[in-house]
CSV table of C-alpha atoms in Angstrom, one decimal:
chain,number,residue,atom,x,y,z
A,3,UNK,CA,123.4,170.2,71.8
A,4,UNK,CA,122.0,172.2,75.0
A,5,UNK,CA,119.0,172.8,72.9
A,6,UNK,CA,118.3,169.2,72.0
A,7,UNK,CA,118.7,168.0,75.6
A,8,UNK,CA,116.3,170.8,76.7
A,9,UNK,CA,113.9,169.6,73.9
A,10,UNK,CA,114.1,166.2,75.2
A,11,UNK,CA,113.5,167.1,78.7
A,12,UNK,CA,110.6,169.4,77.9
A,13,UNK,CA,108.9,166.7,75.7
A,14,UNK,CA,109.5,164.1,78.3
A,15,UNK,CA,107.9,166.8,81.1
A,16,UNK,CA,104.8,167.1,78.6
A,17,UNK,CA,104.5,163.6,78.2
A,18,UNK,CA,104.5,163.0,81.9
A,19,UNK,CA,101.9,165.5,82.5
A,20,UNK,CA,99.7,163.9,79.8
A,21,UNK,CA,100.1,160.6,81.8
A,22,UNK,CA,99.4,162.2,85.1
A,23,UNK,CA,96.2,163.9,83.6
A,24,UNK,CA,95.2,160.6,82.5
A,25,UNK,CA,95.3,159.1,85.3
A,26,UNK,CA,93.8,161.5,87.4
A,27,UNK,CA,90.9,161.2,85.3
A,28,UNK,CA,89.9,157.8,86.2
A,29,UNK,CA,92.4,155.8,84.0
A,30,UNK,CA,93.8,153.9,87.0
A,31,UNK,CA,90.7,151.6,87.5
A,32,UNK,CA,90.2,149.8,84.8
A,33,UNK,CA,86.5,148.9,85.8
A,34,UNK,CA,85.4,152.6,85.7
A,35,UNK,CA,84.5,154.3,82.6
A,36,UNK,CA,87.6,156.9,82.3
A,37,UNK,CA,86.7,160.7,82.7
A,38,UNK,CA,83.8,160.5,84.9
A,39,UNK,CA,85.1,157.4,86.7
A,40,UNK,CA,81.4,155.7,86.3
A,41,UNK,CA,81.4,152.0,87.1
A,42,UNK,CA,79.0,149.5,85.3
A,43,UNK,CA,75.5,149.7,87.2
A,44,UNK,CA,74.6,146.0,88.5
A,45,UNK,CA,71.2,145.2,87.5
A,46,UNK,CA,70.8,147.8,85.1
A,47,UNK,CA,69.6,145.6,82.3
A,48,UNK,CA,66.4,145.2,84.4
A,49,UNK,CA,65.4,148.6,84.8
A,50,UNK,CA,62.2,150.0,83.5
A,51,UNK,CA,61.8,151.4,80.1
A,52,UNK,CA,61.8,155.2,79.6
A,53,UNK,CA,61.3,155.0,75.7
A,54,UNK,CA,62.7,152.9,72.7
A,55,UNK,CA,64.1,154.7,69.4
A,56,UNK,CA,65.8,154.3,66.2
A,57,UNK,CA,68.8,156.1,64.9
A,58,UNK,CA,69.3,155.6,61.5
A,59,UNK,CA,72.3,157.0,59.5
A,60,UNK,CA,75.8,156.2,60.7
A,61,UNK,CA,74.5,154.6,64.1
A,62,UNK,CA,72.1,152.2,62.4
A,63,UNK,CA,70.7,151.1,65.7
A,64,UNK,CA,67.5,150.4,67.7
A,65,UNK,CA,67.9,151.5,71.3
A,66,UNK,CA,65.9,151.2,74.9
A,67,UNK,CA,66.6,153.9,77.1
A,68,UNK,CA,66.1,152.7,80.9
A,69,UNK,CA,66.4,154.5,84.3
A,70,UNK,CA,66.9,153.6,87.7
A,71,UNK,CA,64.2,154.2,90.4
A,72,UNK,CA,64.8,157.9,90.8
A,73,UNK,CA,65.1,158.5,86.8
A,74,UNK,CA,61.5,156.8,86.3
A,75,UNK,CA,59.9,159.1,89.4
A,76,UNK,CA,61.4,162.2,87.9
A,77,UNK,CA,60.1,161.3,84.5
A,78,UNK,CA,57.1,160.3,86.0
A,79,UNK,CA,56.5,163.6,87.9
A,80,UNK,CA,58.3,165.7,85.1
A,81,UNK,CA,60.6,166.7,87.8
A,82,UNK,CA,63.3,169.0,86.2
A,83,UNK,CA,66.2,169.1,86.9
A,84,UNK,CA,66.7,165.5,87.4
A,85,UNK,CA,67.7,164.9,90.8
A,86,UNK,CA,71.1,163.5,92.1
A,87,UNK,CA,71.4,159.6,91.6
A,88,UNK,CA,69.4,159.7,88.5
A,89,UNK,CA,71.0,157.1,85.9
A,90,UNK,CA,69.7,157.0,82.7
A,91,UNK,CA,71.0,153.9,80.6
A,92,UNK,CA,70.9,153.9,76.6
A,93,UNK,CA,71.2,150.4,75.0
A,94,UNK,CA,71.8,150.1,71.6
A,95,UNK,CA,71.6,147.1,69.1
A,96,UNK,CA,72.5,146.7,65.7
A,97,UNK,CA,69.0,147.4,63.6
A,98,UNK,CA,68.5,144.2,61.8
A,99,UNK,CA,66.1,143.0,59.2
A,100,UNK,CA,64.0,140.0,60.7
A,101,UNK,CA,63.3,137.4,57.7
A,102,UNK,CA,61.4,135.2,60.0
A,103,UNK,CA,59.0,137.8,61.2
A,104,UNK,CA,58.7,139.2,57.6
A,105,UNK,CA,57.1,135.7,56.5
A,106,UNK,CA,53.9,136.8,58.6
A,107,UNK,CA,53.7,139.7,56.3
A,108,UNK,CA,53.5,140.1,52.5
A,109,UNK,CA,56.9,142.2,52.7
A,110,UNK,CA,60.1,143.2,54.4
A,111,UNK,CA,58.9,145.3,57.3
A,112,UNK,CA,60.2,144.2,60.7
A,113,UNK,CA,63.1,145.1,62.2
A,114,UNK,CA,64.6,143.9,65.7
A,115,UNK,CA,67.5,144.1,67.6
A,116,UNK,CA,70.5,142.4,66.5
A,117,UNK,CA,74.1,142.2,68.6
A,118,UNK,CA,74.5,144.7,71.1
A,119,UNK,CA,76.4,147.6,70.1
A,120,UNK,CA,77.2,149.2,73.5
A,121,UNK,CA,75.4,151.0,76.6
A,122,UNK,CA,75.7,154.6,77.7
A,123,UNK,CA,74.7,156.2,80.7
A,124,UNK,CA,74.2,159.4,82.2
A,125,UNK,CA,74.5,159.9,85.8
A,126,UNK,CA,73.4,162.9,87.9
A,127,UNK,CA,75.7,164.4,90.5
A,128,UNK,CA,75.6,167.9,90.8
A,129,UNK,CA,78.9,168.4,92.8
A,130,UNK,CA,81.1,165.6,91.1
A,131,UNK,CA,80.0,166.8,87.4
A,132,UNK,CA,79.5,170.4,88.2
A,133,UNK,CA,81.6,171.1,84.9
A,134,UNK,CA,79.0,169.6,83.0
A,135,UNK,CA,75.9,170.7,84.3
A,136,UNK,CA,75.9,167.7,86.9
A,137,UNK,CA,75.9,165.0,84.4
A,138,UNK,CA,78.5,162.3,84.2
A,139,UNK,CA,78.9,160.1,81.0
A,140,UNK,CA,80.0,156.7,80.6
A,141,UNK,CA,80.1,154.0,77.8
A,142,UNK,CA,80.4,150.1,78.1
A,143,UNK,CA,80.9,147.5,75.6
A,144,UNK,CA,80.5,143.7,76.3
A,145,UNK,CA,80.3,144.7,80.1
A,146,UNK,CA,83.4,146.7,80.2
A,147,UNK,CA,84.1,150.7,79.6
A,148,UNK,CA,84.9,151.2,76.3
A,149,UNK,CA,88.1,152.9,75.5
A,150,UNK,CA,87.1,154.3,72.1
A,151,UNK,CA,84.3,156.3,73.7
A,152,UNK,CA,84.9,160.1,73.4
A,153,UNK,CA,83.2,161.2,76.6
A,154,UNK,CA,84.4,164.7,76.1
A,155,UNK,CA,82.0,165.2,73.3
A,156,UNK,CA,79.1,163.8,75.3
A,157,UNK,CA,78.1,166.9,77.2
A,158,UNK,CA,78.5,169.4,74.0
A,159,UNK,CA,76.5,167.2,71.8
A,160,UNK,CA,73.7,167.3,74.6
A,161,UNK,CA,73.3,170.9,74.6
A,162,UNK,CA,70.2,171.1,72.3
A,163,UNK,CA,68.4,169.2,75.0
A,164,UNK,CA,69.2,171.8,77.8
A,165,UNK,CA,65.7,172.7,78.5
A,166,UNK,CA,65.1,169.0,79.4
A,167,UNK,CA,68.2,169.3,81.7
A,168,UNK,CA,70.5,168.0,78.8
A,169,UNK,CA,68.4,164.7,78.2
A,170,UNK,CA,67.3,164.0,74.7
A,171,UNK,CA,64.8,161.1,75.4
A,172,UNK,CA,61.2,161.8,76.6
A,173,UNK,CA,58.9,159.2,78.5
A,174,UNK,CA,56.9,156.8,76.2
A,175,UNK,CA,53.2,156.9,77.7
B,34,UNK,CA,5.6,128.8,55.3
B,35,UNK,CA,6.5,125.7,57.6
B,36,UNK,CA,9.9,126.0,56.2
B,37,UNK,CA,10.4,129.7,56.5
B,38,UNK,CA,9.3,129.4,60.3
B,39,UNK,CA,11.7,126.4,60.5
B,40,UNK,CA,14.7,128.9,59.2
B,41,UNK,CA,13.9,131.6,61.2
B,42,UNK,CA,14.0,129.3,64.6
B,43,UNK,CA,16.8,127.8,63.1
B,44,UNK,CA,18.8,131.4,62.6
B,45,UNK,CA,17.6,132.5,65.9
B,46,UNK,CA,19.1,129.4,67.6
B,47,UNK,CA,22.5,129.9,65.7
B,48,UNK,CA,22.4,133.5,66.6
B,49,UNK,CA,21.6,132.4,70.3
B,50,UNK,CA,24.2,130.0,70.5
B,51,UNK,CA,27.0,132.6,69.2
B,52,UNK,CA,25.7,135.0,71.6
B,53,UNK,CA,26.1,132.7,74.6
B,54,UNK,CA,29.4,131.5,73.3
B,55,UNK,CA,30.6,135.3,73.3
B,56,UNK,CA,29.3,135.8,76.7
B,57,UNK,CA,31.0,132.5,77.8
B,58,UNK,CA,34.3,133.4,76.6
B,59,UNK,CA,35.0,136.6,78.7
B,60,UNK,CA,32.4,139.4,77.4
B,61,UNK,CA,30.9,139.5,80.8
B,62,UNK,CA,33.9,141.2,82.4
B,63,UNK,CA,34.3,144.3,81.0
B,64,UNK,CA,37.8,144.8,82.7
B,65,UNK,CA,39.0,141.5,80.8
B,66,UNK,CA,40.2,141.2,77.5
B,67,UNK,CA,37.5,139.1,75.8
B,68,UNK,CA,38.2,135.6,74.7
B,69,UNK,CA,41.2,134.8,76.8
B,70,UNK,CA,39.6,136.7,79.9
B,71,UNK,CA,43.1,138.4,80.5
B,72,UNK,CA,43.2,141.3,82.8
B,73,UNK,CA,45.6,144.0,82.4
B,74,UNK,CA,48.6,143.2,84.7
B,75,UNK,CA,49.5,145.6,87.3
B,76,UNK,CA,52.8,146.9,87.1
B,77,UNK,CA,53.7,145.5,83.5
B,78,UNK,CA,55.0,149.0,82.6
B,79,UNK,CA,58.0,148.6,85.0
B,80,UNK,CA,58.9,145.1,83.6
B,81,UNK,CA,62.3,144.4,82.3
B,82,UNK,CA,62.9,144.4,78.3
B,83,UNK,CA,63.4,141.3,76.3
B,84,UNK,CA,64.0,143.3,73.1
B,85,UNK,CA,62.7,146.3,71.0
B,86,UNK,CA,61.5,146.4,67.5
B,87,UNK,CA,60.5,148.6,64.5
B,88,UNK,CA,57.6,147.3,62.4
B,89,UNK,CA,57.4,149.4,59.3
B,90,UNK,CA,54.3,148.8,57.0
B,91,UNK,CA,51.0,149.3,58.1
B,92,UNK,CA,52.0,149.0,61.4
B,93,UNK,CA,54.4,151.9,61.6
B,94,UNK,CA,55.5,151.5,65.3
B,95,UNK,CA,58.5,151.3,67.4
B,96,UNK,CA,57.8,148.5,70.2
B,97,UNK,CA,59.5,147.4,73.5
B,98,UNK,CA,58.6,143.7,74.5
B,99,UNK,CA,58.9,143.3,78.2
B,100,UNK,CA,58.6,140.4,80.4
B,101,UNK,CA,57.5,139.3,84.0
B,102,UNK,CA,59.9,137.6,86.4
B,103,UNK,CA,59.3,133.9,84.8
B,104,UNK,CA,59.2,135.4,81.3
B,105,UNK,CA,63.1,137.0,81.9
B,106,UNK,CA,64.2,133.5,83.7
B,107,UNK,CA,62.9,131.3,80.7
B,108,UNK,CA,64.5,133.6,78.1
B,109,UNK,CA,67.9,134.0,80.2
B,110,UNK,CA,68.0,130.2,80.6
B,111,UNK,CA,66.4,129.3,77.0
B,112,UNK,CA,63.7,127.3,78.6
B,113,UNK,CA,61.0,126.3,76.0
B,114,UNK,CA,58.4,125.9,76.2
B,115,UNK,CA,57.9,128.7,78.4
B,116,UNK,CA,56.3,127.8,81.7
B,117,UNK,CA,52.9,128.3,82.8
B,118,UNK,CA,52.5,132.0,84.7
B,119,UNK,CA,54.7,133.5,82.0
B,120,UNK,CA,53.4,136.8,80.5
B,121,UNK,CA,55.0,138.7,77.7
B,122,UNK,CA,54.1,142.5,77.0
B,123,UNK,CA,54.3,144.1,73.7
B,124,UNK,CA,53.9,147.7,73.9
B,125,UNK,CA,53.9,149.9,70.7
B,126,UNK,CA,54.1,153.6,70.1
B,127,UNK,CA,53.7,155.5,66.9
B,128,UNK,CA,56.9,155.6,64.9
B,129,UNK,CA,57.7,159.4,65.0
B,130,UNK,CA,60.5,161.4,63.4
B,131,UNK,CA,62.3,163.6,65.9
B,132,UNK,CA,63.1,166.9,64.8
B,133,UNK,CA,64.6,168.0,68.1
B,134,UNK,CA,67.0,165.1,68.1
B,135,UNK,CA,67.8,165.6,64.4
B,136,UNK,CA,69.3,169.0,65.0
B,137,UNK,CA,72.2,167.2,66.5
B,138,UNK,CA,73.0,165.5,63.0
B,139,UNK,CA,73.2,166.7,59.9
B,140,UNK,CA,70.2,164.7,58.5
B,141,UNK,CA,67.1,163.3,59.6
B,142,UNK,CA,67.7,160.0,61.0
B,143,UNK,CA,66.2,160.0,64.6
B,144,UNK,CA,63.0,158.1,65.1
B,145,UNK,CA,61.3,158.0,68.6
B,146,UNK,CA,58.0,156.6,70.4
B,147,UNK,CA,55.1,158.8,69.7
B,148,UNK,CA,51.8,158.3,71.1
B,149,UNK,CA,51.0,154.9,72.5
B,150,UNK,CA,49.0,152.6,70.0
B,151,UNK,CA,48.2,149.6,72.2
B,152,UNK,CA,49.7,146.9,74.5
B,153,UNK,CA,49.3,143.3,73.7
B,154,UNK,CA,49.9,140.5,75.9
B,155,UNK,CA,50.7,136.7,75.8
B,156,UNK,CA,50.0,134.9,78.8
B,157,UNK,CA,50.9,131.2,79.2
B,158,UNK,CA,48.4,128.6,80.8
B,159,UNK,CA,48.8,125.2,79.5
B,160,UNK,CA,45.3,124.4,81.2
B,161,UNK,CA,43.4,127.2,80.4
B,162,UNK,CA,44.6,127.8,76.8
B,163,UNK,CA,45.1,124.2,75.9
B,164,UNK,CA,43.6,125.0,72.4
B,165,UNK,CA,46.0,127.5,71.6
B,166,UNK,CA,49.1,125.8,72.6
B,167,UNK,CA,48.9,127.2,75.8
B,168,UNK,CA,48.9,130.9,75.2
B,169,UNK,CA,46.3,133.6,75.8
B,170,UNK,CA,46.0,136.7,74.1
B,171,UNK,CA,44.9,140.1,75.3
B,172,UNK,CA,45.1,143.5,73.7
B,173,UNK,CA,44.5,146.8,75.5
B,174,UNK,CA,44.2,150.6,74.7
B,175,UNK,CA,44.3,153.5,77.0
B,176,UNK,CA,44.1,150.8,79.8
B,177,UNK,CA,41.1,149.1,78.9
B,178,UNK,CA,40.4,146.0,77.0
B,179,UNK,CA,40.5,146.9,72.9
B,180,UNK,CA,37.2,145.6,71.6
B,181,UNK,CA,38.7,146.0,68.2
B,182,UNK,CA,41.3,143.3,68.5
B,183,UNK,CA,40.9,140.5,66.6
B,184,UNK,CA,42.1,138.2,69.5
B,185,UNK,CA,41.3,134.9,67.4
B,186,UNK,CA,43.9,135.8,64.4
B,187,UNK,CA,46.6,135.9,67.3
B,188,UNK,CA,47.5,132.2,67.5
B,189,UNK,CA,47.0,131.5,63.9
B,190,UNK,CA,49.5,134.3,62.9
B,191,UNK,CA,52.2,132.9,65.5
B,192,UNK,CA,52.5,129.8,63.9
B,193,UNK,CA,56.0,130.6,61.9
B,194,UNK,CA,57.4,130.9,65.4
B,195,UNK,CA,56.2,127.6,66.8
B,196,UNK,CA,60.0,126.2,66.9
B,197,UNK,CA,60.2,129.0,69.6
B,198,UNK,CA,57.1,128.3,71.7
B,199,UNK,CA,55.1,130.4,69.2
B,200,UNK,CA,56.8,133.7,70.4
B,201,UNK,CA,58.5,135.8,67.9
B,202,UNK,CA,60.4,137.9,70.0
B,203,UNK,CA,64.2,136.8,71.1
B,204,UNK,CA,66.0,138.3,74.0
B,205,UNK,CA,68.4,141.3,73.0
B,206,UNK,CA,71.8,140.8,74.8
């Protein structure tokens, strides 16, 4: 009986620690993306284009990568590492065949942006995000933090781009 | 003999008319795209994104479609026809497989913007371009008017998009 009580108390303690950790890592604010405490940037949809891409495979998206003013300046001056305050936004839409456009050509060849998938951000703050080389990561869906985002996987996955300060996207001339 | 002289004079006259027409339609100014007399818009590279697309086939490009302030407002309010002063820019880059990005995944799936192909503009001026439903067309390559552009083919080709004021691109949410 004593053992069972001990186990129950231990389990409750562990659960409490997990809950506290979750709260400390940003869950408390429902408008912030958890873990890195990043809020949706006002006006990001009007930022200039860094580049565009098509991710096939499981992603199956068309994407635009946009930058705030500091990001654009750093890209154009080829400044590395990116300075604190840099924000890079990745907007993704479902890769969608366009029947309407294809009528112009003699075969299916036109693929356009369908429904929005999500918006991801990389935010440079060398102090706040010192543990991830200065980068914070966030994912929003329909204007709200996406609770399904596995943000702890972002930085490990960006390792191959270390030579470009962990950013995959290069500037499209 | 009289007939041959007449034909030569007639041919020369026709050639002269063609040459004059070409000059009148904008060939005189080397910084303007011919036919529609459109100059490269300063700052267009920083305009917001309307949408992105991938044209396969002979085009084989990734493209970003950007809009000036009037274009963005019209798109977001779904204003049709687009008002005078609307400018839509289509930037195209070579559709390029990214080996670097593919290393993150287990198969080739990442396609990015390679070298710039060209930049096209649609400019709304209902008086100046009355003959083409108010739209002027231009194509620039490396920042200069592209002499290889067949601008007289633009408007006929845009007919299938008549219901959307001859603009193929729709706004990506």
